[in-house]
mmCIF file of C-alpha atoms in Angstrom:
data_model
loop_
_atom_site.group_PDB
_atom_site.id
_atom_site.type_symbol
_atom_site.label_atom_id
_atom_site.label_comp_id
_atom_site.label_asym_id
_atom_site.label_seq_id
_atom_site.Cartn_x
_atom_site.Cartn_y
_atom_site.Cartn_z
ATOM 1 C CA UNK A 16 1.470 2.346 -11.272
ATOM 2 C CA UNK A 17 2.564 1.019 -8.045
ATOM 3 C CA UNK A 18 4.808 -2.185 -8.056
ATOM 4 C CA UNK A 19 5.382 -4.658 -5.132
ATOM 5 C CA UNK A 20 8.650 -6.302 -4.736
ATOM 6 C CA UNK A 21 9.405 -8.953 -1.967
ATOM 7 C CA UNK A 22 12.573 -10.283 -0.148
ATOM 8 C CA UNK A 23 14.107 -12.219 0.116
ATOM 9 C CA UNK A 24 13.319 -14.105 -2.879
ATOM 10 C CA UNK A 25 14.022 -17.803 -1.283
ATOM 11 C CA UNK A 26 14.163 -17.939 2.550
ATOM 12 C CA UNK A 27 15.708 -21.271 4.175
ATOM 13 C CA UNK A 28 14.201 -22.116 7.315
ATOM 14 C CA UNK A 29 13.923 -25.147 9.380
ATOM 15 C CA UNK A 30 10.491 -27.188 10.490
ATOM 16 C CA UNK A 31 9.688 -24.981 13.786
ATOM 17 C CA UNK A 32 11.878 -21.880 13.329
ATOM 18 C CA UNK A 33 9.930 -18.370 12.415
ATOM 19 C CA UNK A 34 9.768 -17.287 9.472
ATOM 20 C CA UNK A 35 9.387 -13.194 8.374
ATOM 21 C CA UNK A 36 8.894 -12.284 4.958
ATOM 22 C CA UNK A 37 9.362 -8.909 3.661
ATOM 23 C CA UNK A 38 6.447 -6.770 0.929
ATOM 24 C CA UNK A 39 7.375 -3.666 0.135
ATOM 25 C CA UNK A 40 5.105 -1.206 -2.189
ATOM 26 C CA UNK A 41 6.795 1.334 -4.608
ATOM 27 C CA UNK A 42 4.850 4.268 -2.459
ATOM 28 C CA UNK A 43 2.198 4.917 0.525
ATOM 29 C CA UNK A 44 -0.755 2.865 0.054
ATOM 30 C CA UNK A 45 -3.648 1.809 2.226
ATOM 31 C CA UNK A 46 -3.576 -1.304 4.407
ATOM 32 C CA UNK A 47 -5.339 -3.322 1.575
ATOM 33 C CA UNK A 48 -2.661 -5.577 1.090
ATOM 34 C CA UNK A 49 -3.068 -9.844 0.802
ATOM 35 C CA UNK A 50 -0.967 -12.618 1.286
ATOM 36 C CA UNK A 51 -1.062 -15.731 -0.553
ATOM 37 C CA UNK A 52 -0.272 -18.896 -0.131
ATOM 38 C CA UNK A 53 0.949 -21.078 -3.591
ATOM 39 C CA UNK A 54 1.982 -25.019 -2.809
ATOM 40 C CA UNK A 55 3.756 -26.555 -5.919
ATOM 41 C CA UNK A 56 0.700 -27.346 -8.909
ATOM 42 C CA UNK A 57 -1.756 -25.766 -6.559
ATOM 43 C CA UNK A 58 -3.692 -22.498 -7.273
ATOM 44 C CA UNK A 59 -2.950 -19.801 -4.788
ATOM 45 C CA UNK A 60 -5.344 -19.902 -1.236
ATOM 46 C CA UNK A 61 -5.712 -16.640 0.327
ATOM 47 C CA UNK A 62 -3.694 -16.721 4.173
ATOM 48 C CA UNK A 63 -3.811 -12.410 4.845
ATOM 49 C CA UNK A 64 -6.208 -9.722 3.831
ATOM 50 C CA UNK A 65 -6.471 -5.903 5.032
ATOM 51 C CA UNK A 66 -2.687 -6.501 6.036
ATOM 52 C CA UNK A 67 -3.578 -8.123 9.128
ATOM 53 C CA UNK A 68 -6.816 -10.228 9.342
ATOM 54 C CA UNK A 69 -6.558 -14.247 8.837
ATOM 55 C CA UNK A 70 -8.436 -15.805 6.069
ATOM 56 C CA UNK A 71 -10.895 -18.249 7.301
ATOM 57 C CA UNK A 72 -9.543 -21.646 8.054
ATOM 58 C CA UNK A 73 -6.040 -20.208 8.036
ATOM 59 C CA UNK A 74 -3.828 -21.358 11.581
ATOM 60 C CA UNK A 75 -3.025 -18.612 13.897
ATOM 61 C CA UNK A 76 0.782 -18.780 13.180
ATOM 62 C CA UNK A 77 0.359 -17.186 10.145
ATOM 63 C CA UNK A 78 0.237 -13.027 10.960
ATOM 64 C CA UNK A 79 0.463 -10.393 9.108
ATOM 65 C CA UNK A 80 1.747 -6.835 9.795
ATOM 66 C CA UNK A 81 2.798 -3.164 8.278
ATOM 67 C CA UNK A 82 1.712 -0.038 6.682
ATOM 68 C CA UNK A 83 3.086 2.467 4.465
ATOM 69 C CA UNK A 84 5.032 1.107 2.057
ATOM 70 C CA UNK A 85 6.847 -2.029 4.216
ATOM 71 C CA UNK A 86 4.677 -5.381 5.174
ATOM 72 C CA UNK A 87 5.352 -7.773 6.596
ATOM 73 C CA UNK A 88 4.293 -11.785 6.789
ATOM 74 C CA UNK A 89 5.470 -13.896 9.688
ATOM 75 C CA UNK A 90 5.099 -17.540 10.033
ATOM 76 C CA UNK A 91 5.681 -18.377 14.201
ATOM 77 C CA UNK A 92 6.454 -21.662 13.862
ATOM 78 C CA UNK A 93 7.392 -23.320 10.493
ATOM 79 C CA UNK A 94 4.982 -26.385 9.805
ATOM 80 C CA UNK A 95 6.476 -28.760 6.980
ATOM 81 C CA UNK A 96 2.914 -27.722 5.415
ATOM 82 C CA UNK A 97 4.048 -24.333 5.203
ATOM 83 C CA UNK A 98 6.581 -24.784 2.753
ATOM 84 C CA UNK A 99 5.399 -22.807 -0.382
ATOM 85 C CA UNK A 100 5.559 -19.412 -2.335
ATOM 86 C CA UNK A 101 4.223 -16.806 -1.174
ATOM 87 C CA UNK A 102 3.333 -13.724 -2.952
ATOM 88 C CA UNK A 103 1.907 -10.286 -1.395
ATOM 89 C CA UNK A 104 -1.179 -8.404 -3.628
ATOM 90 C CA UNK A 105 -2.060 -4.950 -3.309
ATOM 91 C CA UNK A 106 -5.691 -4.133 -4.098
ATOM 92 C CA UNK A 107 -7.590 -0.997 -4.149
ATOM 93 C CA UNK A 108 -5.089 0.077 -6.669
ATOM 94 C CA UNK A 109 -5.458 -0.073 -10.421
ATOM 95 C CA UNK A 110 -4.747 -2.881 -11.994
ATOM 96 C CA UNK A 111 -3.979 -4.602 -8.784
ATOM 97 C CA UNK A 112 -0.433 -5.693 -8.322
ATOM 98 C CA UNK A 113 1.316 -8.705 -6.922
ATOM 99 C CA UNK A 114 4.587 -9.230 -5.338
ATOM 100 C CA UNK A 115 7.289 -11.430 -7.448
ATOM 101 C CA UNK A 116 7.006 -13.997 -4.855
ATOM 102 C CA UNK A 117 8.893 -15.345 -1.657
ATOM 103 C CA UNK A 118 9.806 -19.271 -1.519
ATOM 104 C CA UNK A 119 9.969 -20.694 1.781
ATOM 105 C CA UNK A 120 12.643 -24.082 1.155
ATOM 106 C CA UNK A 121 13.469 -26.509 3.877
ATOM 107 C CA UNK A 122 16.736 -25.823 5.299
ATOM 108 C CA UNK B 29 -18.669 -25.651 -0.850
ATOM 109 C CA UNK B 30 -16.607 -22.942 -3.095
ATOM 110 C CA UNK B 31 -16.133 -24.854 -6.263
ATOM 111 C CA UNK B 32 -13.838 -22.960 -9.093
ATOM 112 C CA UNK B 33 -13.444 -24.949 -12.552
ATOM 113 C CA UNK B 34 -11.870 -23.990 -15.086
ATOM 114 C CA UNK B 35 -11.556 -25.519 -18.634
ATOM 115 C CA UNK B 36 -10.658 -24.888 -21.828
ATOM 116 C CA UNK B 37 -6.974 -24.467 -21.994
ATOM 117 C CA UNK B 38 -5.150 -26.287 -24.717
ATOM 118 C CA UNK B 39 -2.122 -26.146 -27.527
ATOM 119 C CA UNK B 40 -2.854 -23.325 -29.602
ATOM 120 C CA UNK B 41 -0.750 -21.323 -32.572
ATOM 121 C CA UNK B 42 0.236 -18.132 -32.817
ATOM 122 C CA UNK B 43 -2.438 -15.754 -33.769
ATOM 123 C CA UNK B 44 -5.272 -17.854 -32.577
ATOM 124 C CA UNK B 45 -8.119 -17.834 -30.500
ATOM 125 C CA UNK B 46 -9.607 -19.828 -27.280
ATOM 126 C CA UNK B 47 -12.484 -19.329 -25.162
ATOM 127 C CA UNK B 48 -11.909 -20.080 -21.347
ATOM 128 C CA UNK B 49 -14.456 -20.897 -19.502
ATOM 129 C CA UNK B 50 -15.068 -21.528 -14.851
ATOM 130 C CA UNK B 51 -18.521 -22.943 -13.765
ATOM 131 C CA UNK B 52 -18.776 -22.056 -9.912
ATOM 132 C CA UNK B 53 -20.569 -23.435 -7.637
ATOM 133 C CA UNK B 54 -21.125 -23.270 -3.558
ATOM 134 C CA UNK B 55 -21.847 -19.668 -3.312
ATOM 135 C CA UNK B 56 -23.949 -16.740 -4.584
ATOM 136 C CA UNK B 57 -22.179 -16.511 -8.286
ATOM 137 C CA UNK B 58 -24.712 -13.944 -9.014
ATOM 138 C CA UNK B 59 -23.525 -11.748 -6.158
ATOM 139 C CA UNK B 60 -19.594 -11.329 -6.262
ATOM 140 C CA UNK B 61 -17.131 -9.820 -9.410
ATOM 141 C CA UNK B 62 -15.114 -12.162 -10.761
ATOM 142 C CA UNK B 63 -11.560 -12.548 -11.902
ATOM 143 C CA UNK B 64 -9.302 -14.148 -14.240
ATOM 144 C CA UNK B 65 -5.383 -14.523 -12.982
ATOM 145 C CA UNK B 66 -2.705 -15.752 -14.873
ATOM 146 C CA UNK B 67 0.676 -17.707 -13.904
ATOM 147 C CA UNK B 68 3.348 -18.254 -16.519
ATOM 148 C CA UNK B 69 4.949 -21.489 -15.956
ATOM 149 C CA UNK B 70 7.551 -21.357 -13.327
ATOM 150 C CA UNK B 71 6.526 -17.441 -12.847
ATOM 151 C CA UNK B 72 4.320 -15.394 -10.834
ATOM 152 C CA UNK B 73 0.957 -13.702 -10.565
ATOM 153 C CA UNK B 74 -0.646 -11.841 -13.294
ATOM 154 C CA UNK B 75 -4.451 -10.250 -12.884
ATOM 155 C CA UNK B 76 -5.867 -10.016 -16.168
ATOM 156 C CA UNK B 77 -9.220 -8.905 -16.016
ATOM 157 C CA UNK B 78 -12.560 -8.343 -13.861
ATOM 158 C CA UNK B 79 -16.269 -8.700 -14.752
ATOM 159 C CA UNK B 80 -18.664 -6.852 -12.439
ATOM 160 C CA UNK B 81 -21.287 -9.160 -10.497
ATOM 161 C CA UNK B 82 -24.015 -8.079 -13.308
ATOM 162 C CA UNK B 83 -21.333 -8.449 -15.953
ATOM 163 C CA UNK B 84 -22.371 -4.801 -16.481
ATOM 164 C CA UNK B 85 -18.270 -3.795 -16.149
ATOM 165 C CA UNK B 86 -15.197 -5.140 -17.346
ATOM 166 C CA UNK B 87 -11.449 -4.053 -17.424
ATOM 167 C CA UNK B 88 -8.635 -5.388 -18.418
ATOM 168 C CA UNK B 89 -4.476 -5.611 -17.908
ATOM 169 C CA UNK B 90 -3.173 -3.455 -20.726
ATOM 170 C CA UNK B 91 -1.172 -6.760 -21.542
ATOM 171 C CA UNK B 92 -4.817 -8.307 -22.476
ATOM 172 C CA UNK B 93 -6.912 -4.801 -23.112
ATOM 173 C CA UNK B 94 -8.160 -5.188 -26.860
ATOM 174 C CA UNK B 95 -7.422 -8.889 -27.265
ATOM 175 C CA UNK B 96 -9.371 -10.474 -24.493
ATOM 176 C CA UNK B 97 -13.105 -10.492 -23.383
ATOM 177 C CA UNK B 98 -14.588 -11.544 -20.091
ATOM 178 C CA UNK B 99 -17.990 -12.165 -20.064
ATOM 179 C CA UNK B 100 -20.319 -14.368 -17.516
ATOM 180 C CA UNK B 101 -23.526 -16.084 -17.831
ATOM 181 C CA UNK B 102 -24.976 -15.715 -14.614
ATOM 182 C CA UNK B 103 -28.275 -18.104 -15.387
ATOM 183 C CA UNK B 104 -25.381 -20.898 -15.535
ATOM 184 C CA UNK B 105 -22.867 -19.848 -12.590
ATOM 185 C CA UNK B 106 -19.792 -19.775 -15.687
ATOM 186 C CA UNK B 107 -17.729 -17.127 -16.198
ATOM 187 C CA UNK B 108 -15.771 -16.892 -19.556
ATOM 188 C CA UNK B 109 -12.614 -15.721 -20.914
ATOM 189 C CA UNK B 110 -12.173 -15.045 -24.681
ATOM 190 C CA UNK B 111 -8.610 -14.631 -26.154
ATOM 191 C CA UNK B 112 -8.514 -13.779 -29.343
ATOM 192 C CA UNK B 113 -4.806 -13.045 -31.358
ATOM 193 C CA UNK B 114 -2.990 -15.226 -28.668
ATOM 194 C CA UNK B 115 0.898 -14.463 -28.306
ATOM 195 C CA UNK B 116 3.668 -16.128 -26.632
ATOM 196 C CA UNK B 117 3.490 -14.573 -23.837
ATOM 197 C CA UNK B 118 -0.243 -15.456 -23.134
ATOM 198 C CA UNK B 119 1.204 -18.751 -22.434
ATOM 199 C CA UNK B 120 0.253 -19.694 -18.504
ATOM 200 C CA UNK B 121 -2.014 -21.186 -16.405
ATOM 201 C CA UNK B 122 -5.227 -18.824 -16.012
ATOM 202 C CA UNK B 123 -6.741 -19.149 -12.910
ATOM 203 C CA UNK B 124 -10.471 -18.105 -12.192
ATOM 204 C CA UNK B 125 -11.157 -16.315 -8.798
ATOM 205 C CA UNK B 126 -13.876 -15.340 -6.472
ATOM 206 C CA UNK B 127 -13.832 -11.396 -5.553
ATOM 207 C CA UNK B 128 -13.684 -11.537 -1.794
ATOM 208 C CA UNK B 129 -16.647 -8.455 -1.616
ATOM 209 C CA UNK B 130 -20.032 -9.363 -1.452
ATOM 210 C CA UNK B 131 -21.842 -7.143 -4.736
ATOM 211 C CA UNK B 132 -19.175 -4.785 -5.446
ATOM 212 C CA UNK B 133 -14.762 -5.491 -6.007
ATOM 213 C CA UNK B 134 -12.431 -5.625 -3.678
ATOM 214 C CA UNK B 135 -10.274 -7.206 -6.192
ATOM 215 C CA UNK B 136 -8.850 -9.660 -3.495
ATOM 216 C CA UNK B 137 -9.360 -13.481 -4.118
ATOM 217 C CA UNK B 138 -10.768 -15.362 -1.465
ATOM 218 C CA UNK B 139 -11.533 -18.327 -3.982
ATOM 219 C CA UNK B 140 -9.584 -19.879 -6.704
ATOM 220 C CA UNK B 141 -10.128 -22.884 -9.610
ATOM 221 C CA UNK B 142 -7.375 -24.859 -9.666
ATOM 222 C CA UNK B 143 -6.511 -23.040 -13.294
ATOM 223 C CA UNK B 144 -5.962 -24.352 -17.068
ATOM 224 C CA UNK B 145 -2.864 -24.410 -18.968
ATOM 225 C CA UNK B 146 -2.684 -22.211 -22.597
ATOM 226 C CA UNK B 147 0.629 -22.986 -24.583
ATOM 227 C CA UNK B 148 0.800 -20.810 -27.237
ATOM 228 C CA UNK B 149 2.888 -22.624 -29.963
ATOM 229 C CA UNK B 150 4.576 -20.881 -33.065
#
């Protein structure tokens, strides 16, 4: 069973720095990999999928990067919007894992 | 629209049982696998199980496998979630979500309900 882990856990940025947030998987896997999005009492909206390709509706500063084992999420240009958990989801793989989780705080 | 609704979630003892249930609307329900997700409270993501667009295949977290039943009634765009022997650790929000692959899984969630809360009490 492959498990994701993320870093850092909480990441301190300030409204229009960039923000990079770390996925790693235990070994090699495809480039199926998601991002999410999770905004205090909200349900989870879908930013990344296949590593690299925007969700529709989602802005242009989110990207999304990496192979292998190390991915990689990267916010250009923090928004105060943008302030959330984030959690990385393999799929493809059985059951399909996610990430602990990444919380972007106001610095 | 993509509409995702869950219901169902309440106080429940040890031992127990509870039937979830997410009417969808806004897209092709028919046409897409299904999930159910789950989020202890201050925690993170859990996948629990996945119903195939004709509910013809299930499976199921071997936290849940045994205890736990996804079905869906297509004629009524609902999906369901039966928990039977409900422990502690069931307790969570359980979020229903759209598989992002039209007739087939890519187990990615393009869609989700805005989930309901089980507290399992003992």
């Amino acid at each position: 069973e492959i498990v994701m882990t993320q870093s850092p856990a909480t990441l301190s940025v300030s409204p229009g720095e960039r923000a990079t947030l770390s996925c790693r998987a235990s070994q090699s896997v495809s480039s199926t990999l998601a991002w999410y999005q999770q905004k205090p009492g909200q349900a989870p909206r879908l930013l990344i999928y296949g590593a690299s390709t925007r969700a529709t509706g989602v802005p242009a500063r989110f990207s999304g990067s990496g192979s292998g084992t190390e991915f990689t999420l990267t916010i250009s240009s923090l928004q105060s919007e943008d302030f959330a958990v984030y959690y990385c989801q393999l799929y493809n793989h059985w059951p399909p894992p996610f990430g602990p989780g990444t919380k972007v705080e106001i610095k | 629209e993509v509409q995702l609704v869950e219901s169902g979630g309440v106080v429940v003892q040890r031992g127990e049982s509870l039937r979830l249930s997410c009417a969808a609307s806004g897209f092709s329900f028919h046409d897409y696998a299904m999930h159910w997700v789950r989020q202890a409270p201050g925690k993170g993501l859990e996948w629990v199980s996945l119903i195939s667009w004709d509910g013809g295949a299930t499976f199921y977290a071997d936290s849940v496998k045994g205890r736990f039943t996804i079905s869906r009634d297509n004629s009524k765009n609902s999906l369901y979630l039966q928990m039977n022997t409900l422990r502690d650790e069931d307790t969570a929000f359980y979020y229903c979500a759209k598989d992002a692959k039209y007739s087939g899984h890519s187990d990615y969630f393009d869609y989700w309900g805005q989930g309901t809360l089980v507290t399992v009490s003992s």
